[in-house]
Coordinates of C-alpha atoms in Angstrom, one line a residue:
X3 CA 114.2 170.5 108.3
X4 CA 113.3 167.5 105.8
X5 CA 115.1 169.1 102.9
X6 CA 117.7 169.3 105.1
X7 CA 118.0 165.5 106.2
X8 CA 117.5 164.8 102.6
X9 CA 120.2 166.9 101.7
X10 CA 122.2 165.5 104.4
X11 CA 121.6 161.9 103.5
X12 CA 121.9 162.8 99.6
X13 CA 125.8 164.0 100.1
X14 CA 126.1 160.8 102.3
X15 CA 124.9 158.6 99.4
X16 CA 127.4 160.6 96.9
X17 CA 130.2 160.3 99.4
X18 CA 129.7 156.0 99.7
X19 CA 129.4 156.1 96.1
X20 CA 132.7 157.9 95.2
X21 CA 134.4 154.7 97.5
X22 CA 136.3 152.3 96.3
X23 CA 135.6 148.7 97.0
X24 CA 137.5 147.8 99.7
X25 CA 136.4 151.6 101.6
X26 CA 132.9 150.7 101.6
X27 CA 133.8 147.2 102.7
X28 CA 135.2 149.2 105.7
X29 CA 132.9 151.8 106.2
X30 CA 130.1 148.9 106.2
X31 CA 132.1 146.3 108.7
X32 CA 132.9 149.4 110.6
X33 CA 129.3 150.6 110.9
X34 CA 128.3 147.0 111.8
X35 CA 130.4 146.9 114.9
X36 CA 129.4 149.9 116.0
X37 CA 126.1 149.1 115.4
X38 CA 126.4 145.8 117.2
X39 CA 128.5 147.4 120.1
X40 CA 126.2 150.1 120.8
X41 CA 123.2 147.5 120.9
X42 CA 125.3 144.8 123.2
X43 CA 126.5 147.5 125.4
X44 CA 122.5 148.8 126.1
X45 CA 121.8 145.4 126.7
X46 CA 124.2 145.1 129.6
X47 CA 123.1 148.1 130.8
X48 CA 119.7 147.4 130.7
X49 CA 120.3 143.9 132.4
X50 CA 119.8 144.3 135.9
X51 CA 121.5 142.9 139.0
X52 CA 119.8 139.4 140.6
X53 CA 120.6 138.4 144.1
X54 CA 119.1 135.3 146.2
X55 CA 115.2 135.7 147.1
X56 CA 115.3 132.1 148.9
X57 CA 117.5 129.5 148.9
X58 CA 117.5 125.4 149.8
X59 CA 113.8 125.6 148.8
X60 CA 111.8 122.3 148.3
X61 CA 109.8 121.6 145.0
X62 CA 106.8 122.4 146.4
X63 CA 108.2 126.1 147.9
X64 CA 109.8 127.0 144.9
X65 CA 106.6 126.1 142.5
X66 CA 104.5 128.1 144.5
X67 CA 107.2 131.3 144.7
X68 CA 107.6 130.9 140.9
X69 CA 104.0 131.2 140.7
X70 CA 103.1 134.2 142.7
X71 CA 106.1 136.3 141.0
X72 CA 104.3 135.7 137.8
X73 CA 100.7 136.7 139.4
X74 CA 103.1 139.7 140.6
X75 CA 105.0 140.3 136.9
X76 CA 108.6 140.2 138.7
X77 CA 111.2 139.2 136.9
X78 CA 112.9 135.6 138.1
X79 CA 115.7 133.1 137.7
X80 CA 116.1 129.9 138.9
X81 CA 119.5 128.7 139.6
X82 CA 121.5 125.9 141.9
X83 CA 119.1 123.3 140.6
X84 CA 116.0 124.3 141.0
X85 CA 116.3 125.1 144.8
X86 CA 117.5 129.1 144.8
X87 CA 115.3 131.8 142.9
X88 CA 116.6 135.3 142.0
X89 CA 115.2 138.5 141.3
X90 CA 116.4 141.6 140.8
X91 CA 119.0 143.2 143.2
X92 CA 116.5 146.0 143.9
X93 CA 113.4 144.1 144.0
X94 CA 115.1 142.1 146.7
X95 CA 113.8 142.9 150.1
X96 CA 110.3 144.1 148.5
X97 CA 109.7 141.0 147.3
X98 CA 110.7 139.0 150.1
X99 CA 108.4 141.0 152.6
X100 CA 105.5 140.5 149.8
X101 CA 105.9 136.8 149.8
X102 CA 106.5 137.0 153.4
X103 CA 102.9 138.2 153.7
X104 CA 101.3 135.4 151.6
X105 CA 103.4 132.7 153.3
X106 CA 106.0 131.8 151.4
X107 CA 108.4 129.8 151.7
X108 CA 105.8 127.9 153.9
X109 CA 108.2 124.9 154.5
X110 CA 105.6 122.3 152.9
X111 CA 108.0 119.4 153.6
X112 CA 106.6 119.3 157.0
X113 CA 108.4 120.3 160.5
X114 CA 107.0 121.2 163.4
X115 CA 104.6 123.6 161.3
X116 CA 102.4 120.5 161.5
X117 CA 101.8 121.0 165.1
X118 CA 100.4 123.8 164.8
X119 CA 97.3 122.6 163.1
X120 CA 96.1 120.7 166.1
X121 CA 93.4 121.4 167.9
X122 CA 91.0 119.9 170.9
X123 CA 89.6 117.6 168.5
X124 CA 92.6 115.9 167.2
X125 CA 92.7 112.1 168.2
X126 CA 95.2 110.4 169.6
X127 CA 96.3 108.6 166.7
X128 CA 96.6 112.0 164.3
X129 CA 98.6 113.9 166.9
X130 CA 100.9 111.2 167.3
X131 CA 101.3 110.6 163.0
X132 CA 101.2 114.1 163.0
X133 CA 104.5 114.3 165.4
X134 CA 106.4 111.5 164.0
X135 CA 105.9 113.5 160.5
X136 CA 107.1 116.5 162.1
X137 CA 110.0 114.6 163.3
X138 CA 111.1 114.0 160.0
X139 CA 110.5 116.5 158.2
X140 CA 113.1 118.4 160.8
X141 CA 115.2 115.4 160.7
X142 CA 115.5 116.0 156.8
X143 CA 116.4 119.9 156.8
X144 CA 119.0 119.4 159.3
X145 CA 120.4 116.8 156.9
X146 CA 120.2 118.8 154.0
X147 CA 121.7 121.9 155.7
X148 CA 125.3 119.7 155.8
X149 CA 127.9 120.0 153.0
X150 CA 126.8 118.2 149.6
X151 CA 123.6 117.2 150.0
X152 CA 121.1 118.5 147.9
X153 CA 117.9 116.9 149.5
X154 CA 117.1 113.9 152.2
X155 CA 114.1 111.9 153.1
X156 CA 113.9 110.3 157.0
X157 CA 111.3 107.5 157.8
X158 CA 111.0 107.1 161.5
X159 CA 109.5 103.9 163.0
X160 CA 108.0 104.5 166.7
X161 CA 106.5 101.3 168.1
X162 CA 103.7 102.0 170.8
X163 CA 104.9 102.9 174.5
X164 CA 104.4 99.4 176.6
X165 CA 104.1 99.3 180.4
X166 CA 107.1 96.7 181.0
X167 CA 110.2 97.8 179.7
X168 CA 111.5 94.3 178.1
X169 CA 108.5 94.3 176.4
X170 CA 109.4 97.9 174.6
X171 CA 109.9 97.3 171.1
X172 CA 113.1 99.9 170.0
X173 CA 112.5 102.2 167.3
X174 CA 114.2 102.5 164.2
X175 CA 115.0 105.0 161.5
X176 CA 115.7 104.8 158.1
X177 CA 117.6 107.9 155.8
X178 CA 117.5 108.9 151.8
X179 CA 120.6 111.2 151.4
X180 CA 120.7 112.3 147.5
X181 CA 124.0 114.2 147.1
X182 CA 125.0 117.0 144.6
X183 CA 126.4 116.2 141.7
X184 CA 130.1 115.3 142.3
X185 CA 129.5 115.3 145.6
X186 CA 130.1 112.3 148.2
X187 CA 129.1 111.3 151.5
X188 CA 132.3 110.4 153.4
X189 CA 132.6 108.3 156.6
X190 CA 132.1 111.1 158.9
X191 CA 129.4 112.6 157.6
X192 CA 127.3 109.2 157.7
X193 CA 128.3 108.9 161.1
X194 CA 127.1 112.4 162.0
X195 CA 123.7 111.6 159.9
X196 CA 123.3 108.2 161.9
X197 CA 124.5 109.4 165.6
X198 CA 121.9 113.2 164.7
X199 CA 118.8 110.7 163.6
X200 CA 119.6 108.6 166.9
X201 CA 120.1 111.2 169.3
X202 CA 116.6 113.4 167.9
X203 CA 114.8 110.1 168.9
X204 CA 114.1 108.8 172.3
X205 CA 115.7 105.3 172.6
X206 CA 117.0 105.2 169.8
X207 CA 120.2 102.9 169.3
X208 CA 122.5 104.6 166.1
X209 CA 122.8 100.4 164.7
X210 CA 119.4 101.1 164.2
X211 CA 119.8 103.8 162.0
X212 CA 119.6 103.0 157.9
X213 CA 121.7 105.6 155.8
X214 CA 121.3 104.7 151.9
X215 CA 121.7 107.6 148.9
X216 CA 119.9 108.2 145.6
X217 CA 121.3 105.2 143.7
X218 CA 120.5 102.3 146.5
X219 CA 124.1 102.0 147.9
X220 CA 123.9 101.4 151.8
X221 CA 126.1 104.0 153.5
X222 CA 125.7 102.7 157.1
X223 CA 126.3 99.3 158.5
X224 CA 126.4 97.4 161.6
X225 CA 130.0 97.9 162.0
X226 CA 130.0 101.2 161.0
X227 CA 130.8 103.0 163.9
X228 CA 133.9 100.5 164.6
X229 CA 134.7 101.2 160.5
X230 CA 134.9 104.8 161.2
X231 CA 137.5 104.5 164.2
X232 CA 139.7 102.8 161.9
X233 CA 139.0 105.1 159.3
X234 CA 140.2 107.9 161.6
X235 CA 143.2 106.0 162.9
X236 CA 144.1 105.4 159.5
X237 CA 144.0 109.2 158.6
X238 CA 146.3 110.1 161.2
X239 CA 148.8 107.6 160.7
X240 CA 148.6 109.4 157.2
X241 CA 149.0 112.6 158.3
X242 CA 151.9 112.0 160.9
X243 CA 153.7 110.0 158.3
X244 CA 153.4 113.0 155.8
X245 CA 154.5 115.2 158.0
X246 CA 157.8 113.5 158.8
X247 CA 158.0 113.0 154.7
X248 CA 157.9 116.8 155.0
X249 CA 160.5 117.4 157.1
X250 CA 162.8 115.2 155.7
X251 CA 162.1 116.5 151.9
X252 CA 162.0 120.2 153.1
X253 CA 166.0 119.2 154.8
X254 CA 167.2 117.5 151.5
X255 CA 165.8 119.9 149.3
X256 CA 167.9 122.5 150.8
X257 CA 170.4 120.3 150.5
X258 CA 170.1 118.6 146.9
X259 CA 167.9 120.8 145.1
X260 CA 164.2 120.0 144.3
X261 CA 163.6 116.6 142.5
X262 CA 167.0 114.9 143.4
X263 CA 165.7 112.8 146.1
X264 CA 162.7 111.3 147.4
X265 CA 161.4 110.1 151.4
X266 CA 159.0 107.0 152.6
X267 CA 157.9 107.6 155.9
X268 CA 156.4 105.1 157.9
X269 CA 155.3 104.6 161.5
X270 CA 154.1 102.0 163.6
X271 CA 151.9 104.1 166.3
X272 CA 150.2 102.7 169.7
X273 CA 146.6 104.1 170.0
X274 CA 145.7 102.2 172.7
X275 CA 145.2 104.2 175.9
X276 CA 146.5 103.0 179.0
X277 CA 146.6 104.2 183.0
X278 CA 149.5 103.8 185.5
X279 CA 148.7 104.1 189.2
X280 CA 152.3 104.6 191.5
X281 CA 151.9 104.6 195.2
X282 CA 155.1 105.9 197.7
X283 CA 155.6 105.5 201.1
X284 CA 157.5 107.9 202.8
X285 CA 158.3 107.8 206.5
X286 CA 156.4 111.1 208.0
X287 CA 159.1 111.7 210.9
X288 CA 162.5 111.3 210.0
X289 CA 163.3 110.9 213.5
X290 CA 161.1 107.5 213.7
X291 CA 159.0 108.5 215.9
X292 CA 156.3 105.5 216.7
X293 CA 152.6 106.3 216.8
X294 CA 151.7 103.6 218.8
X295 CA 152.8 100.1 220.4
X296 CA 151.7 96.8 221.9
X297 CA 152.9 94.2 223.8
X298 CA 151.6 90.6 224.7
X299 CA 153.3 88.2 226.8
X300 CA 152.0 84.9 227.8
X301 CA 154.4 82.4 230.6
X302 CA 153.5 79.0 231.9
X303 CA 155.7 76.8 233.8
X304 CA 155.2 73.7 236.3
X305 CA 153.5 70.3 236.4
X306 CA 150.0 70.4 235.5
X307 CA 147.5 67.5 236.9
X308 CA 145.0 68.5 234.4
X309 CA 143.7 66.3 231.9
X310 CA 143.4 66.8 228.0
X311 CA 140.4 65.3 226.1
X312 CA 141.7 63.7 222.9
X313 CA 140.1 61.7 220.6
X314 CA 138.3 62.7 216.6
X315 CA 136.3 65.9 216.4
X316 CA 133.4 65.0 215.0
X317 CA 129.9 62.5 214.0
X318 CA 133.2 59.5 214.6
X319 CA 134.4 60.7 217.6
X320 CA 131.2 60.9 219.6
X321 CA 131.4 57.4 221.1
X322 CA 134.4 57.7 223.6
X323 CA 137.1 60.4 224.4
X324 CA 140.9 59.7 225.8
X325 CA 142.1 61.5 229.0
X326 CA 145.7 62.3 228.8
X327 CA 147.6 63.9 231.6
X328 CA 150.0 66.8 232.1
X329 CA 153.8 66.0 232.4
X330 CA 156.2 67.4 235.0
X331 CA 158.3 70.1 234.3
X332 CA 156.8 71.9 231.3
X333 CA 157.1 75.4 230.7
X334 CA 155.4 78.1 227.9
X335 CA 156.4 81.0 227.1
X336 CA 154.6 84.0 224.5
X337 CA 155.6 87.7 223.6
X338 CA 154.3 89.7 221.4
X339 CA 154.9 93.6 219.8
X340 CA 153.6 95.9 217.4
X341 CA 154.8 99.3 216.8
X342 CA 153.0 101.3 214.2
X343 CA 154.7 104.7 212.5
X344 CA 153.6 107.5 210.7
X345 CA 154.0 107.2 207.0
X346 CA 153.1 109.4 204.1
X347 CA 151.4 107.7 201.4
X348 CA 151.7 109.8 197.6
X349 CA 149.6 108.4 194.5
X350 CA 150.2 109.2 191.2
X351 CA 147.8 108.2 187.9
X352 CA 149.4 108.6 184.5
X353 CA 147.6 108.1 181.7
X354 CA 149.0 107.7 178.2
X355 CA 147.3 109.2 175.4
X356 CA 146.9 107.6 172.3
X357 CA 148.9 108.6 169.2
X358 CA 152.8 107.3 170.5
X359 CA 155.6 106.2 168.8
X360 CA 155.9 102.1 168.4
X361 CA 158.6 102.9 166.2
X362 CA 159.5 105.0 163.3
X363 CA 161.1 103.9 159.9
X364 CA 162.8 105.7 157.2
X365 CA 163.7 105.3 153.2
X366 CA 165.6 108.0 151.2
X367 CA 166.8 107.6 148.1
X368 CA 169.0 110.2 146.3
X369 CA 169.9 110.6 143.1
X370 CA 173.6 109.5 142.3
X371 CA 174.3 112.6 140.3
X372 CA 173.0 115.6 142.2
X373 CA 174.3 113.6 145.5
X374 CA 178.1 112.9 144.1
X375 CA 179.3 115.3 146.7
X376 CA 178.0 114.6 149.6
X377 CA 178.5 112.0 152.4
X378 CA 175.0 109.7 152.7
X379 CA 176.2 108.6 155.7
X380 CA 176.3 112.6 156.8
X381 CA 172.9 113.0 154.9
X382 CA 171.5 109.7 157.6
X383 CA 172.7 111.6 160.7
X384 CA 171.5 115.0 159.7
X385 CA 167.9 112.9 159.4
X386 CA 168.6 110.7 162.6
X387 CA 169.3 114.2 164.3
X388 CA 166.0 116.2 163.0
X389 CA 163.7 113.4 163.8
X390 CA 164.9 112.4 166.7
X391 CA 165.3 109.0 165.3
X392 CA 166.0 106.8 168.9
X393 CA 167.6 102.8 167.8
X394 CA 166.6 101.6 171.0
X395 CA 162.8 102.1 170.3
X396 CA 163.8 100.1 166.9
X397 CA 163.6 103.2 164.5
X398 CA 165.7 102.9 161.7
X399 CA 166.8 105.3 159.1
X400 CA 168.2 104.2 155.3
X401 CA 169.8 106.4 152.9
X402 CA 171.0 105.0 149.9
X403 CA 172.2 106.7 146.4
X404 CA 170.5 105.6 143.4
X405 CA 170.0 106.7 139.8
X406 CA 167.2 108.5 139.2
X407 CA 164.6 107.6 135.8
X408 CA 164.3 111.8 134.1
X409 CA 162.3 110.2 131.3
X410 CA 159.2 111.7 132.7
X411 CA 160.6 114.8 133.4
X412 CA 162.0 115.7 130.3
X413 CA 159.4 114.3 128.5
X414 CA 156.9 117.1 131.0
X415 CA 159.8 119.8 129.9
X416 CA 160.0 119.2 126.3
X417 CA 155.9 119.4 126.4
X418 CA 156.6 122.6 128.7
X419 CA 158.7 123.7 126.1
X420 CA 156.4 123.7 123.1
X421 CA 153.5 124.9 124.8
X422 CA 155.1 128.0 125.8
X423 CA 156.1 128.3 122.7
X424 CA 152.6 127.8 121.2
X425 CA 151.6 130.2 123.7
X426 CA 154.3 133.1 122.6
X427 CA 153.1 132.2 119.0
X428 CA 149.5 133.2 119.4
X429 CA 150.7 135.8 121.9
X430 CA 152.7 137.1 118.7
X431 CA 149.8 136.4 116.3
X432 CA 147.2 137.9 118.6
X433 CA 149.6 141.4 118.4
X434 CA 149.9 141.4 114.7
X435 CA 146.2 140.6 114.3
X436 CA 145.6 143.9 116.4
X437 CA 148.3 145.8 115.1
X438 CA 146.7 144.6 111.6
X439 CA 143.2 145.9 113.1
X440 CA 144.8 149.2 114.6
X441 CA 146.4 150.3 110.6
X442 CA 143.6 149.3 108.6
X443 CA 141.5 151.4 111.1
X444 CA 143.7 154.6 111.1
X445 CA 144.1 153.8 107.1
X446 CA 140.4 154.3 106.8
X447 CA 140.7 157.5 109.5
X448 CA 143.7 158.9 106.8
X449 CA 141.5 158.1 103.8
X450 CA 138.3 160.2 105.3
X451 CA 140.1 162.8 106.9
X452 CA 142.2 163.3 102.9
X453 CA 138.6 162.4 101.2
X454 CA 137.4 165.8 103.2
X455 CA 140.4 167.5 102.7
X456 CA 140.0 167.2 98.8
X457 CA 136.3 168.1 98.8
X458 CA 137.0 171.0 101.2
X459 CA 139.8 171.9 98.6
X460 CA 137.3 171.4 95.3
X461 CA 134.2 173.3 97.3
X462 CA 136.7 176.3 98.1
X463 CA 138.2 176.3 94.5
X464 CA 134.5 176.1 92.8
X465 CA 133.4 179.1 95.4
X466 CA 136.3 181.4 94.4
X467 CA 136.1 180.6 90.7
X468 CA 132.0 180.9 91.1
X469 CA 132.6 184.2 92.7
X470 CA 135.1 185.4 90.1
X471 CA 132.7 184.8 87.2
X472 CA 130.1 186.8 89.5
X473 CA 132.6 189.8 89.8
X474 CA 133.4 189.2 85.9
X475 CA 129.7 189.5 85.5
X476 CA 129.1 192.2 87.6
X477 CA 132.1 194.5 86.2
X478 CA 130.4 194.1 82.9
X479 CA 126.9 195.0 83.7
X480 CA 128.1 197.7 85.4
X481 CA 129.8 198.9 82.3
X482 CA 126.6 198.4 80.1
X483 CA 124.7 200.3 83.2
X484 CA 126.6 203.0 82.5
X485 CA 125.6 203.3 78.9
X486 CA 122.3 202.6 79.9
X487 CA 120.7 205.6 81.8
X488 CA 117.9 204.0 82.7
X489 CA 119.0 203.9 87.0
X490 CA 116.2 202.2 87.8
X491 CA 116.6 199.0 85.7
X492 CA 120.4 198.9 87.3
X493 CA 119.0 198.9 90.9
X494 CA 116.7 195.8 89.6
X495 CA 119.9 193.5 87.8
X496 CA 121.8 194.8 91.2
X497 CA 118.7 193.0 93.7
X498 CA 118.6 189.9 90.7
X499 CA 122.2 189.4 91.1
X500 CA 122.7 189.3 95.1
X501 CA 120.2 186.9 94.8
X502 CA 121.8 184.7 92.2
X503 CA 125.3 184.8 94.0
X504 CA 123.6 183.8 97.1
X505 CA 122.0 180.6 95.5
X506 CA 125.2 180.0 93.9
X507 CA 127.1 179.8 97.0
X508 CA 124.7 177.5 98.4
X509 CA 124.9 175.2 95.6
X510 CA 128.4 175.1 96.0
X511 CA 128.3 174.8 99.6
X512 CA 125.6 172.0 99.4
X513 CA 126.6 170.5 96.0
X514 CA 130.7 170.9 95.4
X515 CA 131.0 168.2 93.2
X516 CA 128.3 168.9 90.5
X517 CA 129.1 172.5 90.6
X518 CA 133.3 171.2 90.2
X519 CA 132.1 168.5 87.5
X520 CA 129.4 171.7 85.9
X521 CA 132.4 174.2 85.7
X522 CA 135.0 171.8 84.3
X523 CA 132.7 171.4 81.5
X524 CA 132.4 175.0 80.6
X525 CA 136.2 175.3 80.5
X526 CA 136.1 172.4 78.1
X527 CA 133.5 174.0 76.0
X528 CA 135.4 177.3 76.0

């Protein structure tokens, strides 16, 4: 077995010597590669698969998972900045029912894990630190469970419980949001961290709630809540306008072709919200038929002798009063009547939503060229029409023909242009560097595969001129055997010659070129 390796690597070393340069610049780049490919390619399979052990975990959490997978000798990464380790896919679940066991993740940031701790002994004052930690420490997960924020820190301020109410201190809360990186808190989400801190706390008034971030800049303020009305009025005025830019660019589009006009949109919207009551009274017998009725009359007629006080009502009129008699022939008369119906009595409340139309205004500009052939004041209708564009509500719709500036366009095209064509250039060089690749490869295939055509030709031209010298030899020591009578020394050349050919054959079979190069000099030297 060693001779033959040694053999083996001997006719190796012979057949990289008989290379030329640039073969065993090939055969040694080649080898290279493979060499490199076959190590990079056990290395990926080697590699295994991670997936999440935990995620979100707090400094403290992750140190102490990091440290038991060492004690355990499982292999870890830690990704997402610091706050998700992985393991191997397989290792997964093990692992996680492993740490499970020991505690981990134990949540060290606080939460209502603190209350568990307490006991009969605790005082008054730990139970109720011990709560307000709690407090935040949930407070602070809930925070960092929302989109973007990598970590939060809550400080609650509970004043002591008083017996009269106005003498009740309000409690406040103050919130460290650090975002990710890139990542902003926007208007809603302070909101939602200032209405969530003042809603987990009894009492608790959301203008009382701080929101600052990593880098000192105050989020919340006293107007916030009023800020983030607007904020939202603002976006949907946005988004209305944008929608009726849409429309109107979708509808020229068609029309014009893409790029040949352009739309402003803009709306004056009512969000205030308003209630109308209507009340009807209907008569609930058409016939008029009357519920009820009353009649008073009062009659007085002759001469009265009676005698009317006069005089001042009052502290002046105390001192005296004046008698004043009835005259002859007086009369008074009084009627009266009431007559009540039936009447149906409807009610309607509307109440207008907020969101209407004040009044809507469009701007269109087309380009002079594309729009040569068509009628702008066609193009206005066909937009008057879409939008329902009403003149009495003071909407108003513009359309005007304009030339348009192409500069950046065909400045974007011409750079369009050459980086396609940079892009079909290495395309093209890419091809030719592996077409380049592909013949210098099947070159090198065609040189081996004629290299061990020729050898095979040389060894089978050395083993049939090696074999005819043998059968030379042997015709001519058979013809001195048969002048020789002696049978017994032919039987011994006979064995002494098998034996010869056979090593012979194996020399050429093991060493073609020597025995080629050997031969050629004994034709020489004949």
């Amino acid at each position: 077995m060693k001779d033959l390796v040694l053999n083996r690597l001997s006719g190796y070393q012979r057949s990289f010597s008989g290379f030329t340069a640039g073969q065993k610049v090939v055969a040694v780049l080649g080898t290279g590669a493979l060499l490199l490919a076959g190590v990079m390619v056990f290395r990926w399979v080697s590699q295994p698969d991670y997936a999440p052990l935990f995620s979100n975990l707090s400094s403290s959490d992750a140190s102490a998972v990091i440290d038991q997978l060492d004690t355990q000798g499982v292999k870890y990464k830690i990704t997402n900045g610091g706050d998700t380790v992985m393991v191997p896919k397989n290792d997964v679940y093990t692992t996680r029912i492993k740490l499970s066991g020991e505690g981990l993740p134990s949540g060290g940031d606080g939460g209502y894990s603190l209350l568990d701790q307490q006991d009969l002994s605790t005082s008054q004052f730990k139970e109720q630190t011990d709560f307000k930690r709690a407090m935040e420490g949930e407070l602070a997960k809930t925070i960092e469970a929302m989109d973007g924020v990598q970590s939060a820190v809550v400080h609650l301020a509970l004043p002591a419980k008083q017996v009269f109410a106005d003498k009740q201190d309000p409690p406040t809360a103050s919130v460290l949001v650090s975002t990710r990186l890139g990542s902003t808190l926007s208007p809603e989400q302070v909101q939602s961290v200032v209405h969530l801190v003042a809603a987990s706390i009894d009492g608790m008034d959301p203008e009382k709630v701080t929101v600052a971030d990593s880098t000192g800049k105050l989020l919340s303020t006293s107007d916030s809540i009023g800020g983030a009305v607007a904020s939202s009025r603002d976006q949907y005025v946005t988004n209305f306008q944008d929608e009726k830019a849409a429309q109107v660019q979708a509808l020229l589009d068609r029309v014009l072709g893409p790029g040949n006009s352009t739309v402003q949109v803009t709306a004056d919207l009512n969000f205030d919200k308003t209630t109308t009551e209507l009340r009807k009274y209907t008569p609930a017998d058409p016939n008029g038929l009357t519920l009820s009725t009353s009649k008073n009359s009062e009659d007085y007629t002759g001469p009265a002798g009676t005698a009317a006080a006069s005089g001042v009502v009052g502290p002046d009129g105390q001192m005296g009063t004046t008698t004043t008699g009835g005259t002859a022939g007086s009369s008074y008369k009084k009627a009266s009547e009431t007559s009540d119906n039936a009447l149906n009595t409807e009610t309607q409340q509307i109440e207008s939503a907020p969101g209407g139309i004040n009044s809507l205004h469009i701007g269109v500009a087309l380009d002079r060229t594309a729009a040569a052939n068509n009628d702008p004041a066609a193009i206005e209708k066909m937009i008057t029409a879409a939008l329902g564009i009403n003149t009495k509500r003071g909407d108003t719709v513009f359309v005007q023909p304009l030339p348009f500036d192409r500069t950046v366009e065909k400045a974007a095209a011409k750079d369009t242009k050459t980086e396609a064509a940079a892009a079909a250039k290495a395309d093209r060089m890419n091809m030719f560097r592996n077409i380049s690749i592909a013949v210098l490869v099947l070159l090198g295939l065609l040189a081996a595969w004629i290299r061990g055509r020729r050898k095979a030709k040389q060894r089978k031209e050395a083993t049939t001129y090696v074999v005819e010298q043998l059968k030379n030899d042997a015709a001519r020591r058979e013809d001195r055997a048969i002048e020789n009578p002696a049978t017994a020394l032919l039987s011994l050349e006979a064995s002494e010659e098998q034996n010869v050919r056979e090593e012979l054959i194996a020399l050429v079979e093991n060493q073609p070129e020597d025995v080629a190069a050997l031969l050629r000099g004994w034709l020489v030297e004949r």
